[in-house]
Amino acid sequence: MECLFCKIIKGEIPSYKIYEDEFTYAFLDISNDCNGHILVIPKKHYENIFDCDVETLNKIFITVQKISNHLIDNCGFKGVNIINANGSCAEQTVFHFHVHILPRNDEDGEKVFPILKKNTLSMEEIYNRLKIN
């Protein structure tokens, strides 16, 4: 079964297209959770960042930057949150790589940055486990 976002790209499911180029497609998220919530996706199907090639990642983030600048320069927003989830354990629900852009203003009252539990390991243990040699 083809994924939801692939169907949107093909025009089989309608969307509120914000931007499109040869490699990327950006549209309003229909979750209706925040004014201007935009999804940026590659036109080629990749499940998540783990199988996405570097060239596609570059193109995605060029589009993310272009749209973010447009939101600030032309639409009256003052900032953006850029969010991405990879894998079901990270709360990815649509398995086509995508980046969320949430336009922000000082007075919007939104709290979208996650509140995380405190470390269960020391910073030294975490550092030794995660550093790239």
N, C-alpha and C. Protein backbone atom coordinates (compact mmCIF):
# COMPACT_ATOMS: atom_id res chain seq x y z
N MET A 1 0.83 -1.19 0.00
CA MET A 1 0.00 0.00 0.00
C MET A 1 0.88 1.25 0.00
N GLU A 2 0.57 2.18 -0.88
CA GLU A 2 1.34 3.41 -0.99
C GLU A 2 1.06 4.34 0.19
N CYS A 3 2.04 5.11 0.57
CA CYS A 3 1.88 5.95 1.75
C CYS A 3 1.05 7.20 1.46
N LEU A 4 0.52 7.77 2.51
CA LEU A 4 -0.33 8.95 2.45
C LEU A 4 0.38 10.11 1.75
N PHE A 5 1.63 10.36 2.10
CA PHE A 5 2.34 11.49 1.52
C PHE A 5 2.66 11.27 0.04
N CYS A 6 2.93 10.03 -0.35
CA CYS A 6 3.13 9.73 -1.77
C CYS A 6 1.85 10.03 -2.56
N LYS A 7 0.70 9.72 -1.97
CA LYS A 7 -0.57 10.00 -2.63
C LYS A 7 -0.80 11.51 -2.74
N ILE A 8 -0.38 12.26 -1.75
CA ILE A 8 -0.49 13.72 -1.81
C ILE A 8 0.38 14.26 -2.94
N ILE A 9 1.62 13.78 -3.03
CA ILE A 9 2.53 14.22 -4.09
C ILE A 9 1.94 13.94 -5.47
N LYS A 10 1.31 12.78 -5.63
CA LYS A 10 0.73 12.39 -6.92
C LYS A 10 -0.59 13.11 -7.21
N GLY A 11 -1.11 13.85 -6.25
CA GLY A 11 -2.38 14.55 -6.44
C GLY A 11 -3.60 13.67 -6.22
N GLU A 12 -3.41 12.47 -5.70
CA GLU A 12 -4.53 11.56 -5.43
C GLU A 12 -5.31 11.99 -4.19
N ILE A 13 -4.66 12.72 -3.32
CA ILE A 13 -5.28 13.29 -2.12
C ILE A 13 -5.01 14.79 -2.18
N PRO A 14 -6.03 15.63 -1.99
CA PRO A 14 -5.81 17.07 -2.06
C PRO A 14 -4.98 17.57 -0.88
N SER A 15 -4.28 18.67 -1.12
CA SER A 15 -3.49 19.30 -0.06
C SER A 15 -3.47 20.80 -0.29
N TYR A 16 -3.10 21.52 0.74
CA TYR A 16 -2.91 22.96 0.65
C TYR A 16 -1.42 23.21 0.40
N LYS A 17 -1.04 23.17 -0.88
CA LYS A 17 0.37 23.30 -1.25
C LYS A 17 0.87 24.70 -0.93
N ILE A 18 1.98 24.76 -0.22
CA ILE A 18 2.64 26.02 0.11
C ILE A 18 3.80 26.28 -0.85
N TYR A 19 4.51 25.20 -1.21
CA TYR A 19 5.70 25.34 -2.06
C TYR A 19 5.99 23.99 -2.70
N GLU A 20 6.55 24.05 -3.91
CA GLU A 20 6.97 22.83 -4.59
C GLU A 20 8.14 23.17 -5.50
N ASP A 21 9.10 22.27 -5.55
CA ASP A 21 10.16 22.34 -6.54
C ASP A 21 10.36 20.93 -7.09
N GLU A 22 11.44 20.74 -7.81
CA GLU A 22 11.68 19.44 -8.45
C GLU A 22 11.81 18.29 -7.46
N PHE A 23 12.32 18.59 -6.26
CA PHE A 23 12.66 17.54 -5.30
C PHE A 23 11.78 17.51 -4.04
N THR A 24 11.15 18.65 -3.71
CA THR A 24 10.42 18.75 -2.45
C THR A 24 9.00 19.26 -2.66
N TYR A 25 8.18 18.98 -1.66
CA TYR A 25 6.78 19.41 -1.66
C TYR A 25 6.46 19.84 -0.23
N ALA A 26 5.85 21.02 -0.08
CA ALA A 26 5.49 21.52 1.25
C ALA A 26 4.01 21.87 1.25
N PHE A 27 3.33 21.48 2.32
CA PHE A 27 1.90 21.68 2.41
C PHE A 27 1.47 21.85 3.86
N LEU A 28 0.28 22.43 4.04
CA LEU A 28 -0.25 22.60 5.39
C LEU A 28 -0.60 21.25 6.00
N ASP A 29 -0.23 21.08 7.26
CA ASP A 29 -0.63 19.90 8.01
C ASP A 29 -2.10 20.05 8.37
N ILE A 30 -2.89 19.03 8.13
CA ILE A 30 -4.33 19.14 8.39
C ILE A 30 -4.71 18.85 9.84
N SER A 31 -3.72 18.70 10.71
CA SER A 31 -4.02 18.44 12.12
C SER A 31 -4.73 19.62 12.77
N ASN A 32 -4.65 20.79 12.15
CA ASN A 32 -5.34 21.97 12.64
C ASN A 32 -4.92 22.31 14.07
N ASP A 33 -3.64 22.08 14.39
CA ASP A 33 -3.16 22.30 15.75
C ASP A 33 -2.45 23.62 15.95
N CYS A 34 -2.06 24.29 14.89
CA CYS A 34 -1.33 25.55 15.02
C CYS A 34 -1.43 26.27 13.68
N ASN A 35 -1.66 27.56 13.72
CA ASN A 35 -1.81 28.32 12.48
C ASN A 35 -0.52 28.28 11.67
N GLY A 36 -0.59 27.70 10.48
CA GLY A 36 0.56 27.67 9.59
C GLY A 36 1.47 26.47 9.72
N HIS A 37 1.05 25.43 10.40
CA HIS A 37 1.85 24.20 10.54
C HIS A 37 2.07 23.61 9.15
N ILE A 38 3.33 23.56 8.73
CA ILE A 38 3.71 23.13 7.38
C ILE A 38 4.56 21.88 7.46
N LEU A 39 4.33 20.96 6.53
CA LEU A 39 5.17 19.77 6.38
C LEU A 39 5.98 19.91 5.10
N VAL A 40 7.27 19.60 5.18
CA VAL A 40 8.14 19.57 4.01
C VAL A 40 8.57 18.13 3.80
N ILE A 41 8.35 17.61 2.59
CA ILE A 41 8.66 16.21 2.30
C ILE A 41 9.46 16.10 1.01
N PRO A 42 10.28 15.05 0.89
CA PRO A 42 10.89 14.77 -0.41
C PRO A 42 9.85 14.13 -1.33
N LYS A 43 9.96 14.41 -2.62
CA LYS A 43 9.03 13.79 -3.56
C LYS A 43 9.30 12.30 -3.72
N LYS A 44 10.54 11.90 -3.54
CA LYS A 44 10.88 10.48 -3.56
C LYS A 44 10.62 9.93 -2.16
N HIS A 45 10.09 8.71 -2.08
CA HIS A 45 9.76 8.12 -0.80
C HIS A 45 11.02 7.66 -0.05
N TYR A 46 11.17 8.17 1.15
CA TYR A 46 12.15 7.70 2.13
C TYR A 46 11.37 7.55 3.42
N GLU A 47 11.61 6.47 4.14
CA GLU A 47 10.86 6.24 5.37
C GLU A 47 11.21 7.27 6.43
N ASN A 48 12.48 7.54 6.60
CA ASN A 48 12.91 8.50 7.61
C ASN A 48 14.36 8.92 7.31
N ILE A 49 14.95 9.65 8.22
CA ILE A 49 16.29 10.19 8.01
C ILE A 49 17.34 9.08 7.83
N PHE A 50 17.08 7.91 8.36
CA PHE A 50 18.06 6.82 8.33
C PHE A 50 18.29 6.27 6.92
N ASP A 51 17.29 6.38 6.05
CA ASP A 51 17.49 5.88 4.69
C ASP A 51 17.47 6.99 3.64
N CYS A 52 17.51 8.22 4.08
CA CYS A 52 17.49 9.37 3.18
C CYS A 52 18.94 9.74 2.81
N ASP A 53 19.20 9.91 1.51
CA ASP A 53 20.56 10.25 1.10
C ASP A 53 20.88 11.72 1.42
N VAL A 54 22.16 12.04 1.46
CA VAL A 54 22.63 13.36 1.85
C VAL A 54 22.12 14.44 0.89
N GLU A 55 22.11 14.16 -0.39
CA GLU A 55 21.63 15.15 -1.37
C GLU A 55 20.17 15.51 -1.10
N THR A 56 19.35 14.52 -0.82
CA THR A 56 17.95 14.78 -0.52
C THR A 56 17.80 15.56 0.78
N LEU A 57 18.58 15.19 1.79
CA LEU A 57 18.54 15.94 3.05
C LEU A 57 18.87 17.41 2.82
N ASN A 58 19.90 17.66 2.01
CA ASN A 58 20.26 19.04 1.68
C ASN A 58 19.09 19.77 1.05
N LYS A 59 18.45 19.14 0.08
CA LYS A 59 17.34 19.77 -0.63
C LYS A 59 16.16 20.02 0.31
N ILE A 60 15.89 19.08 1.20
CA ILE A 60 14.81 19.26 2.17
C ILE A 60 15.09 20.48 3.04
N PHE A 61 16.31 20.58 3.56
CA PHE A 61 16.59 21.66 4.49
C PHE A 61 16.78 23.01 3.78
N ILE A 62 17.13 23.00 2.52
CA ILE A 62 17.09 24.24 1.74
C ILE A 62 15.65 24.73 1.64
N THR A 63 14.72 23.81 1.37
CA THR A 63 13.31 24.18 1.32
C THR A 63 12.80 24.62 2.68
N VAL A 64 13.19 23.93 3.74
CA VAL A 64 12.79 24.32 5.10
C VAL A 64 13.26 25.75 5.38
N GLN A 65 14.49 26.06 5.01
CA GLN A 65 15.01 27.41 5.24
C GLN A 65 14.26 28.44 4.40
N LYS A 66 14.00 28.13 3.14
CA LYS A 66 13.28 29.04 2.24
C LYS A 66 11.89 29.37 2.81
N ILE A 67 11.17 28.34 3.22
CA ILE A 67 9.82 28.56 3.77
C ILE A 67 9.91 29.32 5.09
N SER A 68 10.85 28.96 5.94
CA SER A 68 11.01 29.64 7.23
C SER A 68 11.30 31.13 7.03
N ASN A 69 12.18 31.44 6.10
CA ASN A 69 12.47 32.85 5.79
C ASN A 69 11.23 33.57 5.28
N HIS A 70 10.46 32.89 4.43
CA HIS A 70 9.21 33.47 3.92
C HIS A 70 8.24 33.78 5.06
N LEU A 71 8.12 32.86 6.01
CA LEU A 71 7.22 33.07 7.14
C LEU A 71 7.62 34.30 7.94
N ILE A 72 8.93 34.52 8.10
CA ILE A 72 9.43 35.67 8.86
C ILE A 72 9.34 36.94 8.02
N ASP A 73 9.83 36.88 6.79
CA ASP A 73 9.94 38.08 5.95
C ASP A 73 8.62 38.57 5.39
N ASN A 74 7.68 37.66 5.14
CA ASN A 74 6.47 38.04 4.41
C ASN A 74 5.15 37.75 5.11
N CYS A 75 5.19 36.98 6.19
CA CYS A 75 3.93 36.54 6.78
C CYS A 75 3.71 37.02 8.21
N GLY A 76 4.63 37.79 8.75
CA GLY A 76 4.42 38.38 10.06
C GLY A 76 4.80 37.52 11.25
N PHE A 77 5.44 36.38 11.02
CA PHE A 77 5.88 35.56 12.14
C PHE A 77 7.26 36.00 12.60
N LYS A 78 7.61 35.66 13.84
CA LYS A 78 8.89 36.08 14.41
C LYS A 78 9.90 34.95 14.58
N GLY A 79 9.45 33.70 14.47
CA GLY A 79 10.32 32.55 14.63
C GLY A 79 9.63 31.29 14.14
N VAL A 80 10.36 30.18 14.19
CA VAL A 80 9.79 28.88 13.81
C VAL A 80 10.37 27.80 14.71
N ASN A 81 9.58 26.77 14.94
CA ASN A 81 10.10 25.51 15.47
C ASN A 81 10.20 24.57 14.28
N ILE A 82 11.31 23.84 14.22
CA ILE A 82 11.51 22.83 13.18
C ILE A 82 11.62 21.50 13.89
N ILE A 83 10.72 20.58 13.55
CA ILE A 83 10.60 19.33 14.28
C ILE A 83 10.63 18.16 13.30
N ASN A 84 11.27 17.07 13.72
CA ASN A 84 11.34 15.87 12.91
C ASN A 84 11.39 14.67 13.83
N ALA A 85 10.63 13.63 13.52
CA ALA A 85 10.64 12.39 14.30
C ALA A 85 11.03 11.24 13.38
N ASN A 86 11.87 10.33 13.88
CA ASN A 86 12.36 9.21 13.09
C ASN A 86 12.21 7.92 13.85
N GLY A 87 11.27 7.08 13.39
CA GLY A 87 10.99 5.81 14.04
C GLY A 87 9.80 5.93 14.98
N SER A 88 9.09 4.83 15.14
CA SER A 88 7.89 4.85 15.98
C SER A 88 8.21 5.20 17.43
N CYS A 89 9.37 4.80 17.93
CA CYS A 89 9.72 5.12 19.31
C CYS A 89 9.93 6.62 19.50
N ALA A 90 10.20 7.34 18.40
CA ALA A 90 10.36 8.79 18.44
C ALA A 90 9.07 9.51 18.04
N GLU A 91 7.97 8.78 17.98
CA GLU A 91 6.64 9.30 17.70
C GLU A 91 6.41 9.64 16.23
N GLN A 92 7.17 9.02 15.32
CA GLN A 92 6.87 9.17 13.90
C GLN A 92 5.61 8.38 13.61
N THR A 93 4.63 9.03 12.96
CA THR A 93 3.36 8.37 12.67
C THR A 93 3.12 8.16 11.19
N VAL A 94 3.72 8.99 10.35
CA VAL A 94 3.64 8.80 8.90
C VAL A 94 5.05 8.45 8.45
N PHE A 95 5.21 7.28 7.87
CA PHE A 95 6.54 6.76 7.57
C PHE A 95 6.99 7.15 6.16
N HIS A 96 6.98 8.45 5.94
CA HIS A 96 7.58 9.11 4.78
C HIS A 96 8.31 10.29 5.39
N PHE A 97 9.62 10.38 5.18
CA PHE A 97 10.43 11.42 5.83
C PHE A 97 9.77 12.79 5.68
N HIS A 98 9.65 13.53 6.77
CA HIS A 98 9.06 14.85 6.73
C HIS A 98 9.57 15.71 7.88
N VAL A 99 9.56 17.01 7.62
CA VAL A 99 9.98 18.00 8.60
C VAL A 99 8.81 18.94 8.84
N HIS A 100 8.50 19.17 10.10
CA HIS A 100 7.44 20.09 10.49
C HIS A 100 8.03 21.48 10.68
N ILE A 101 7.35 22.49 10.15
CA ILE A 101 7.69 23.89 10.43
C ILE A 101 6.49 24.49 11.16
N LEU A 102 6.72 24.96 12.37
CA LEU A 102 5.67 25.59 13.16
C LEU A 102 5.99 27.08 13.27
N PRO A 103 5.23 27.94 12.59
CA PRO A 103 5.48 29.38 12.70
C PRO A 103 5.13 29.88 14.10
N ARG A 104 5.93 30.83 14.60
CA ARG A 104 5.77 31.28 15.98
C ARG A 104 5.74 32.80 16.09
N ASN A 105 5.05 33.27 17.10
CA ASN A 105 5.05 34.67 17.51
C ASN A 105 5.21 34.72 19.01
N ASP A 106 5.68 35.83 19.52
CA ASP A 106 5.91 35.98 20.95
C ASP A 106 4.66 35.69 21.76
N GLU A 107 3.53 36.13 21.29
CA GLU A 107 2.30 36.05 22.07
C GLU A 107 1.42 34.85 21.74
N ASP A 108 1.95 33.85 21.03
CA ASP A 108 1.08 32.74 20.60
C ASP A 108 0.73 31.75 21.71
N GLY A 109 1.48 31.75 22.80
CA GLY A 109 1.15 30.89 23.93
C GLY A 109 1.45 29.41 23.75
N GLU A 110 2.05 29.04 22.64
CA GLU A 110 2.36 27.63 22.38
C GLU A 110 3.62 27.20 23.13
N LYS A 111 3.61 25.99 23.61
CA LYS A 111 4.79 25.37 24.22
C LYS A 111 5.03 24.07 23.46
N VAL A 112 5.93 24.09 22.49
CA VAL A 112 6.12 22.90 21.65
C VAL A 112 7.43 22.19 21.92
N PHE A 113 8.36 22.84 22.59
CA PHE A 113 9.60 22.15 22.91
C PHE A 113 9.31 21.14 24.00
N PRO A 114 9.75 19.89 23.84
CA PRO A 114 9.36 18.85 24.80
C PRO A 114 9.94 19.08 26.19
N ILE A 115 9.17 18.70 27.17
CA ILE A 115 9.66 18.68 28.55
C ILE A 115 10.15 17.26 28.80
N LEU A 116 11.44 17.12 29.00
CA LEU A 116 12.05 15.80 29.11
C LEU A 116 12.40 15.48 30.55
N LYS A 117 12.45 14.20 30.84
CA LYS A 117 12.87 13.74 32.15
C LYS A 117 14.36 14.02 32.32
N LYS A 118 14.81 14.05 33.53
CA LYS A 118 16.24 14.27 33.81
C LYS A 118 17.05 13.04 33.41
N ASN A 119 18.33 13.25 33.15
CA ASN A 119 19.24 12.15 32.82
C ASN A 119 19.24 11.10 33.93
N THR A 120 19.34 9.85 33.53
CA THR A 120 19.51 8.78 34.53
C THR A 120 20.97 8.37 34.63
N LEU A 121 21.79 8.87 33.71
CA LEU A 121 23.23 8.61 33.71
C LEU A 121 23.96 9.93 33.93
N SER A 122 25.20 9.84 34.33
CA SER A 122 26.01 11.06 34.48
C SER A 122 26.36 11.61 33.10
N MET A 123 26.69 12.87 33.02
CA MET A 123 27.10 13.46 31.75
C MET A 123 28.32 12.75 31.19
N GLU A 124 29.23 12.33 32.03
CA GLU A 124 30.42 11.61 31.59
C GLU A 124 30.04 10.27 30.94
N GLU A 125 29.11 9.53 31.57
CA GLU A 125 28.64 8.27 31.00
C GLU A 125 27.96 8.48 29.65
N ILE A 126 27.14 9.50 29.58
CA ILE A 126 26.45 9.80 28.33
C ILE A 126 27.45 10.18 27.25
N TYR A 127 28.38 11.05 27.60
CA TYR A 127 29.41 11.48 26.66
C TYR A 127 30.21 10.28 26.13
N ASN A 128 30.66 9.42 27.01
CA ASN A 128 31.46 8.26 26.60
C ASN A 128 30.66 7.30 25.71
N ARG A 129 29.39 7.23 25.93
CA ARG A 129 28.53 6.34 25.14
C ARG A 129 28.22 6.91 23.75
N LEU A 130 28.09 8.24 23.66
CA LEU A 130 27.58 8.86 22.45
C LEU A 130 28.63 9.48 21.53
N LYS A 131 29.81 9.74 22.02
CA LYS A 131 30.79 10.44 21.18
C LYS A 131 31.18 9.59 19.97
N ILE A 132 31.47 10.28 18.91
CA ILE A 132 31.89 9.62 17.67
C ILE A 132 33.40 9.69 17.59
N ASN A 133 34.02 8.52 17.49
CA ASN A 133 35.49 8.46 17.45
C ASN A 133 36.01 8.59 16.05
